[in-house]
Short mmCIF file of C-alpha atoms and ligand atoms in Angstrom, two decimals:
data_model
loop_
_atom_site.label_atom_id
_atom_site.label_comp_id
_atom_site.label_asym_id
_atom_site.label_seq_id
_atom_site.Cartn_x
_atom_site.Cartn_y
_atom_site.Cartn_z
CA MET A 1 197.93 160.75 65.02
CA THR A 2 196.20 160.95 61.66
CA PRO A 3 192.41 161.58 61.74
CA LEU A 4 191.84 157.94 60.80
CA ALA A 5 194.17 156.74 63.59
CA GLU A 6 191.98 158.63 66.07
CA ILE A 7 188.83 157.03 64.68
CA LEU A 8 190.34 153.54 64.75
CA ALA A 9 191.77 153.97 68.26
CA ALA A 10 188.33 155.03 69.56
CA ARG A 11 186.70 152.07 67.85
CA ILE A 12 189.28 149.61 69.22
CA ALA A 13 188.95 151.08 72.73
CA ALA A 14 185.19 150.55 72.53
CA THR A 15 184.91 147.16 70.83
CA GLY A 16 188.33 145.52 70.91
CA PRO A 17 191.17 144.76 68.45
CA ILE A 18 190.45 144.54 64.70
CA THR A 19 191.95 142.15 62.13
CA VAL A 20 194.77 143.26 59.83
CA ALA A 21 192.22 142.94 56.99
CA ASP A 22 189.79 145.36 58.68
CA TYR A 23 192.67 147.73 59.33
CA MET A 24 193.84 147.59 55.71
CA ALA A 25 190.32 148.08 54.34
CA GLU A 26 189.74 151.16 56.55
CA CYS A 27 193.12 152.65 55.64
CA LEU A 28 192.59 152.28 51.90
CA LEU A 29 188.88 152.81 51.39
CA HIS A 30 187.46 154.71 54.40
CA PRO A 31 184.86 156.98 52.74
CA VAL A 32 186.29 160.18 54.26
CA HIS A 33 189.90 159.44 55.31
CA GLY A 34 190.85 156.43 53.14
CA TYR A 35 194.08 156.54 51.15
CA TYR A 36 192.43 155.95 47.77
CA THR A 37 189.64 158.38 48.69
CA THR A 38 191.92 161.29 49.57
CA GLN A 39 195.44 161.02 48.17
CA PRO A 40 196.80 161.43 44.65
CA PRO A 41 198.89 158.26 45.05
CA PHE A 42 200.50 157.76 41.64
CA GLY A 43 203.40 159.16 39.73
CA LYS A 44 206.39 161.29 40.66
CA ASP A 45 204.41 163.48 43.06
CA GLY A 46 202.59 160.57 44.66
CA ASP A 47 203.71 157.69 46.80
CA PHE A 48 204.50 155.07 44.20
CA THR A 49 204.82 154.53 40.47
CA THR A 50 203.22 151.62 38.64
CA ALA A 51 204.24 149.91 35.40
CA PRO A 52 201.80 151.78 33.12
CA GLU A 53 203.05 155.08 34.58
CA ILE A 54 206.68 154.11 33.88
CA SER A 55 206.27 153.65 30.14
CA GLN A 56 203.57 153.45 27.45
CA MET A 57 205.21 150.17 26.37
CA PHE A 58 203.60 148.29 29.25
CA GLY A 59 200.01 149.13 28.28
CA GLU A 60 200.72 148.69 24.57
CA LEU A 61 201.99 145.15 25.08
CA VAL A 62 199.12 144.25 27.43
CA GLY A 63 196.74 145.62 24.75
CA LEU A 64 198.47 143.51 22.13
CA ALA A 65 198.17 140.35 24.27
CA LEU A 66 194.45 140.94 24.95
CA GLY A 67 193.80 141.93 21.32
CA GLN A 68 195.48 138.75 20.06
CA THR A 69 193.37 136.63 22.44
CA TRP A 70 190.23 138.41 21.23
CA LEU A 71 191.22 137.56 17.61
CA ASP A 72 192.05 133.94 18.62
CA GLN A 73 188.52 133.61 19.99
CA GLY A 74 186.88 134.83 16.78
CA ALA A 75 186.81 138.59 17.47
CA PRO A 76 183.42 138.55 19.28
CA ALA A 77 181.56 141.85 18.79
CA THR A 78 179.82 141.35 22.17
CA ALA A 79 183.15 141.28 24.05
CA VAL A 80 183.35 143.21 27.32
CA LEU A 81 186.68 145.03 27.71
CA ALA A 82 187.37 145.65 31.39
CA GLU A 83 189.99 146.81 33.87
CA VAL A 84 189.84 146.39 37.63
CA GLY A 85 191.53 149.05 39.78
CA PRO A 86 192.49 151.36 36.88
CA GLY A 87 194.36 154.01 38.92
CA ARG A 88 194.81 157.10 36.73
CA GLY A 89 193.45 155.37 33.62
CA THR A 90 196.83 155.29 31.87
CA LEU A 91 196.86 151.53 31.24
CA MET A 92 193.42 151.51 29.61
CA GLN A 93 194.35 154.56 27.53
CA ASP A 94 197.40 152.72 26.16
CA ILE A 95 195.40 149.50 25.59
CA LEU A 96 192.75 151.41 23.62
CA ARG A 97 195.40 153.01 21.38
CA VAL A 98 196.58 149.53 20.37
CA LEU A 99 193.08 148.03 19.99
CA ALA A 100 192.11 150.94 17.72
CA LYS A 101 194.44 149.36 15.13
CA LEU A 102 192.45 146.07 15.09
CA PRO A 103 189.37 146.22 12.83
CA GLY A 104 186.30 145.71 15.03
CA ALA A 105 188.12 146.09 18.32
CA SER A 106 187.83 149.88 18.34
CA ALA A 107 184.07 149.40 18.90
CA LEU A 108 184.69 147.77 22.30
CA ARG A 109 183.58 150.03 25.14
CA PRO A 110 185.99 150.03 28.12
CA HIS A 111 184.47 149.12 31.50
CA LEU A 112 186.30 150.27 34.61
CA VAL A 113 185.81 148.68 38.04
CA GLU A 114 186.79 151.42 40.50
CA ALA A 115 185.88 152.00 44.16
CA SER A 116 187.18 155.56 44.54
CA PRO A 117 185.00 158.42 43.19
CA ARG A 118 188.06 160.70 43.04
CA LEU A 119 189.95 158.23 40.87
CA ARG A 120 186.88 157.78 38.62
CA ASP A 121 187.14 161.50 37.77
CA GLU A 122 190.85 161.11 37.05
CA GLN A 123 190.16 158.07 34.82
CA ALA A 124 187.46 159.96 32.91
CA ARG A 125 190.10 162.42 31.73
CA ARG A 126 192.10 159.70 29.96
CA VAL A 127 189.28 157.30 29.04
CA PRO A 128 186.36 159.62 28.25
CA ASP A 129 183.96 156.96 26.94
CA ALA A 130 184.45 154.51 29.82
CA LEU A 131 181.59 152.97 31.78
CA TRP A 132 182.08 152.47 35.53
CA VAL A 133 180.87 149.67 37.76
CA ASP A 134 181.49 148.84 41.41
CA SER A 135 182.42 145.17 41.02
CA VAL A 136 183.28 142.47 38.48
CA ALA A 137 179.85 140.90 39.15
CA GLU A 138 178.21 144.05 37.76
CA LEU A 139 179.98 143.89 34.38
CA PRO A 140 177.67 143.11 31.45
CA ASN A 141 177.48 139.45 30.41
CA GLY A 142 179.62 138.49 27.41
CA PRO A 143 183.14 137.34 26.52
CA LEU A 144 185.28 139.13 29.09
CA PHE A 145 188.70 140.61 28.22
CA LEU A 146 190.02 141.90 31.51
CA VAL A 147 193.24 143.22 33.01
CA ALA A 148 194.12 144.00 36.62
CA ASN A 149 197.52 145.56 37.36
CA GLU A 150 198.53 146.18 40.98
CA PHE A 151 194.93 145.71 42.08
CA PHE A 152 195.05 142.50 44.11
CA ASP A 153 197.88 143.80 46.32
CA ALA A 154 195.46 146.45 47.63
CA LEU A 155 192.95 143.88 48.88
CA PRO A 156 192.88 143.25 52.64
CA VAL A 157 194.76 140.21 53.93
CA ARG A 158 194.39 138.39 57.24
CA GLN A 159 197.54 137.16 58.94
CA PHE A 160 197.82 133.98 60.99
CA VAL A 161 200.75 132.91 63.14
CA ARG A 162 201.31 129.18 63.63
CA ALA A 163 201.04 128.21 67.31
CA PRO A 164 201.30 124.84 69.09
CA ASN A 165 197.52 124.47 69.31
CA GLY A 166 196.42 126.04 66.04
CA TRP A 167 196.78 129.55 64.65
CA SER A 168 196.73 132.98 66.31
CA GLU A 169 195.37 135.82 64.22
CA ARG A 170 197.51 138.96 64.09
CA MET A 171 195.31 141.86 65.25
CA VAL A 172 195.58 145.64 65.50
CA GLY A 173 194.91 146.77 69.06
CA LEU A 174 196.07 149.53 71.40
CA THR A 175 199.15 149.85 73.57
CA GLU A 176 199.11 152.98 75.76
CA GLY A 177 196.61 154.60 73.41
CA SER A 178 198.59 153.92 70.21
CA LEU A 179 197.87 151.37 67.49
CA ALA A 180 199.93 148.20 68.04
CA PHE A 181 199.99 144.65 66.74
CA GLY A 182 198.85 141.82 68.99
CA LEU A 183 197.71 138.21 68.68
CA SER A 184 194.36 136.52 69.21
CA GLN A 185 194.05 133.28 71.18
CA ALA A 186 195.23 130.32 69.12
CA ALA A 187 192.62 127.98 67.66
CA PRO A 188 192.61 125.32 64.91
CA ILE A 189 191.49 126.73 61.52
CA THR A 190 190.12 124.28 58.97
CA ALA A 191 190.92 126.54 56.02
CA LEU A 192 194.62 126.52 57.00
CA GLU A 193 194.98 122.75 57.52
CA HIS A 194 196.82 122.39 54.21
CA ARG A 195 199.51 124.74 55.54
CA LEU A 196 200.34 122.55 58.56
CA ASP A 197 202.81 120.37 56.68
CA ASN A 198 204.69 123.29 55.07
CA THR A 199 205.04 125.74 57.99
CA LYS A 200 206.74 125.68 61.38
CA MET A 201 205.89 127.28 64.74
CA GLY A 202 205.89 131.09 64.53
CA ASP A 203 205.51 131.21 60.73
CA ILE A 204 203.01 133.74 59.37
CA VAL A 205 200.66 132.88 56.53
CA GLU A 206 198.35 135.35 54.85
CA THR A 207 194.92 134.76 53.36
CA CYS A 208 192.92 137.02 51.08
CA ALA A 209 189.31 135.91 50.79
CA PRO A 210 188.22 138.97 48.73
CA ALA A 211 190.85 138.15 46.06
CA GLN A 212 189.53 134.60 45.83
CA ARG A 213 185.93 135.82 45.45
CA ILE A 214 186.88 138.28 42.71
CA VAL A 215 188.98 135.73 40.77
CA GLN A 216 186.12 133.22 41.13
CA GLU A 217 183.79 135.72 39.44
CA MET A 218 186.30 136.45 36.64
CA ALA A 219 187.03 132.77 35.97
CA ALA A 220 183.35 131.80 36.04
CA ARG A 221 182.64 134.45 33.39
CA VAL A 222 185.59 133.39 31.23
CA THR A 223 184.38 129.77 31.45
CA ARG A 224 180.78 130.68 30.65
CA TYR A 225 181.14 133.40 28.01
CA GLY A 226 184.75 133.09 26.82
CA GLY A 227 187.45 135.76 26.97
CA ALA A 228 190.54 136.08 29.13
CA ALA A 229 191.82 137.71 32.30
CA LEU A 230 195.34 138.94 32.90
CA LEU A 231 196.38 139.51 36.52
CA ILE A 232 199.67 141.33 37.09
CA ASP A 233 200.97 141.97 40.58
CA TYR A 234 203.87 141.55 42.93
CA GLY A 235 203.93 138.43 44.94
CA GLY A 236 204.59 134.78 44.38
CA TRP A 237 203.44 131.24 44.79
CA HIS A 238 202.62 129.93 48.26
CA SER A 239 202.51 132.80 50.76
CA LEU A 240 204.88 132.70 53.69
CA GLY A 241 205.73 135.51 56.09
CA ASP A 242 204.47 139.01 56.81
CA THR A 243 204.29 140.95 53.52
CA LEU A 244 202.16 143.86 54.76
CA GLN A 245 203.93 147.03 53.74
CA ALA A 246 203.32 150.75 53.79
CA VAL A 247 204.78 153.27 51.36
CA LYS A 248 204.64 157.03 51.79
CA THR A 249 206.30 159.44 49.35
CA HIS A 250 208.34 156.67 47.71
CA ALA A 251 209.80 155.39 51.03
CA PRO A 252 208.84 152.47 53.28
CA ASP A 253 206.76 153.43 56.32
CA ASN A 254 205.60 151.60 59.46
CA PRO A 255 202.17 150.16 58.46
CA LEU A 256 200.58 151.48 61.68
CA ALA A 257 202.19 154.94 61.60
CA HIS A 258 200.02 156.88 59.12
CA PRO A 259 196.67 155.15 58.57
CA GLY A 260 194.90 156.73 55.59
CA GLU A 261 198.01 158.68 54.55
CA ALA A 262 200.28 155.85 53.37
CA ASP A 263 199.63 153.20 50.74
CA LEU A 264 199.19 149.75 52.28
CA THR A 265 199.70 146.56 50.29
CA ALA A 266 200.48 142.89 50.72
CA HIS A 267 202.12 140.45 48.31
CA VAL A 268 199.66 138.47 46.23
CA ASP A 269 199.73 134.70 46.73
CA PHE A 270 198.85 133.37 43.28
CA GLU A 271 198.61 129.73 44.35
CA PRO A 272 195.12 129.85 45.90
CA LEU A 273 193.97 132.11 43.03
CA ALA A 274 195.07 129.54 40.42
CA GLY A 275 193.17 126.93 42.47
CA VAL A 276 190.00 129.01 42.26
CA VAL A 277 190.45 129.36 38.47
CA ALA A 278 190.64 125.56 38.05
CA GLU A 279 187.59 125.03 40.28
CA ALA A 280 185.63 127.47 38.11
CA GLY A 281 186.47 125.35 35.05
CA ALA A 282 188.96 127.76 33.41
CA VAL A 283 192.69 127.37 32.76
CA ALA A 284 195.39 129.27 34.67
CA ALA A 285 198.63 129.52 32.67
CA PRO A 286 201.84 128.78 34.59
CA LEU A 287 202.83 131.82 36.67
CA THR A 288 205.23 133.98 34.61
CA THR A 289 207.44 136.85 35.69
CA GLN A 290 206.67 140.30 34.30
CA GLY A 291 210.13 140.52 32.75
CA VAL A 292 209.73 137.30 30.79
CA PHE A 293 206.12 138.16 29.84
CA LEU A 294 207.14 141.53 28.37
CA GLU A 295 210.19 140.09 26.59
CA ARG A 296 208.04 137.38 24.98
CA LEU A 297 205.67 140.10 23.76
CA GLY A 298 208.56 141.94 22.12
CA ILE A 299 209.31 144.83 24.47
CA THR A 300 212.89 145.08 23.20
CA ALA A 301 211.79 145.57 19.58
CA ARG A 302 209.14 148.07 20.69
CA ALA A 303 211.69 149.95 22.81
CA GLN A 304 214.05 150.19 19.83
CA ALA A 305 211.29 151.41 17.51
CA LEU A 306 210.28 154.13 19.97
CA ALA A 307 213.94 155.06 20.56
CA ARG A 308 214.50 155.73 16.84
CA ALA A 309 211.84 158.46 16.84
CA MET A 310 212.88 159.96 20.18
CA PRO A 311 214.78 163.20 20.85
CA PRO A 312 218.15 162.33 22.49
CA ALA A 313 217.11 164.09 25.73
CA GLN A 314 214.39 161.51 26.31
CA LEU A 315 216.50 158.51 25.44
CA GLU A 316 218.06 158.02 28.86
CA ASN A 317 214.65 157.90 30.60
CA HIS A 318 213.33 155.54 27.96
CA ILE A 319 216.20 153.07 28.41
CA ALA A 320 215.80 153.27 32.19
CA ALA A 321 212.06 152.56 31.86
CA HIS A 322 212.69 149.45 29.76
CA ARG A 323 215.15 148.24 32.38
CA ARG A 324 212.85 149.05 35.26
CA LEU A 325 209.96 147.07 33.78
CA THR A 326 211.97 143.98 32.87
CA HIS A 327 215.24 143.68 34.79
CA PRO A 328 215.25 140.87 37.40
CA GLU A 329 216.57 143.27 40.05
CA GLU A 330 213.87 145.85 39.33
CA MET A 331 210.24 144.88 38.59
CA GLY A 332 211.10 141.98 36.28
CA ASN A 333 211.10 139.13 38.81
CA LEU A 334 209.05 140.47 41.72
CA PHE A 335 206.01 141.10 39.51
CA LYS A 336 204.16 138.05 38.24
CA VAL A 337 201.59 137.47 35.52
CA LEU A 338 198.70 135.00 35.74
CA GLY A 339 196.74 134.41 32.54
CA ILE A 340 193.21 132.95 32.68
CA THR A 341 191.52 131.51 29.57
CA PRO A 342 188.70 129.05 28.82
CA GLN A 343 189.54 125.38 28.33
CA GLY A 344 190.40 124.49 24.74
CA THR A 345 191.49 127.98 23.63
CA ALA A 346 194.94 129.46 23.09
CA PRO A 347 196.64 130.89 26.20
CA ILE A 348 197.21 134.65 26.37
CA ALA A 349 200.28 135.62 24.34
CA GLY A 350 203.34 136.06 26.56
CA THR A 351 202.10 133.78 29.35
CA VAL A 352 203.63 130.66 27.77
CA PRO A 353 206.86 130.16 25.75
N1 SAH B 1 196.19 149.64 38.02
C1 SAH B 1 196.67 150.97 38.33
C2 SAH B 1 196.47 151.38 39.78
C3 SAH B 1 196.76 150.41 40.87
S1 SAH B 1 196.34 151.05 42.48
C4 SAH B 1 198.10 151.12 37.89
O1 SAH B 1 198.70 150.14 37.52
O2 SAH B 1 198.63 152.23 37.90
C5 SAH B 1 194.88 150.18 42.93
C6 SAH B 1 193.61 150.61 42.26
O3 SAH B 1 192.56 149.77 42.73
C7 SAH B 1 193.16 152.02 42.55
O4 SAH B 1 192.54 152.51 41.38
C8 SAH B 1 192.14 151.82 43.67
O5 SAH B 1 191.25 152.87 43.83
C9 SAH B 1 191.48 150.55 43.23
N2 SAH B 1 190.82 149.77 44.27
C10 SAH B 1 191.35 149.41 45.47
N3 SAH B 1 190.49 148.63 46.15
C11 SAH B 1 189.41 148.47 45.36
C12 SAH B 1 188.18 147.73 45.47
N4 SAH B 1 187.89 147.03 46.55
N5 SAH B 1 187.31 147.78 44.42
C13 SAH B 1 187.59 148.48 43.30
N6 SAH B 1 188.74 149.19 43.14
C14 SAH B 1 189.63 149.19 44.14
#
């Protein structure tokens, strides 16, 4: 058992099973044994690789899209440039390189929303003049230009199984001293009533209240002060089924096997998030795939320009990176992009044809 498994087993033995969301939150952010607190998760030596770590093209094109939106909205000098869940800081580093080419934009100070002190140190190496905050609500007021890549998939989800007399919540309990999934007693749940006509008995639906709260805060700011938010993550529209997954050293793992030592994620359901955006008075662009988004922003032309200046030894990796980011069988279709802008302004480049 991992140290965190021992702690969780003792807690469950004392006070009963915990929700999948509690389990996920402990695994990722436990102050001593949490995955993001202790592990170097990214890159070749870590457990997974993200788009900005695959190629500089990803961050450059995101920077271009945000920079264009900033120009569209009159290049406000009071703009707040922000990233949520910045990982190693690579994405913001690439964004800043592009923004440095726009007169006025180079003055924008990057704000990073990061929970892990260890990752803050790592980010400081690539984005030395960043400012850190603990939550979106703590960002300074002003037109917000924000990106979040592979952040929402790390937020804890609850799982509910449809039963004849309501919904049972999937829980983490103990079987013979080891962590095991179980089900709570079924009960009607008002918040899931809209799923009754599109699920059948035994179906699992997932909810992510923290994601909704964070998107609410982003959209309210975009409505009030202007700006834009770009959410990029794997997932889809209308959650159905168990999408909880663990990854350890680039291979799938049983989600209960190595708490604190494997990355745990769930697919992002963009449908309720787009609903929150509309309620806050902002506009959610139609959900776009990452492949289409990057092609619309000109990734092929950028890839060719970089290739011309590249030593032949690097060319093979570069072509593979382009494919990995955009091909439908790689990240191209699984990853989705949701653009959020104020009413009456241009959508973020790449999010619409
Ligand atoms: N965007 C990066 C890293 C994604 S991993 C990339 O594309 O490479 C998820 C990031 O979100 C990590 O930096 C993690 O520490 C951070 N994170 C996870 N939960 C968080 C929370 N509740 N609040 C703030 N940051 C969080």
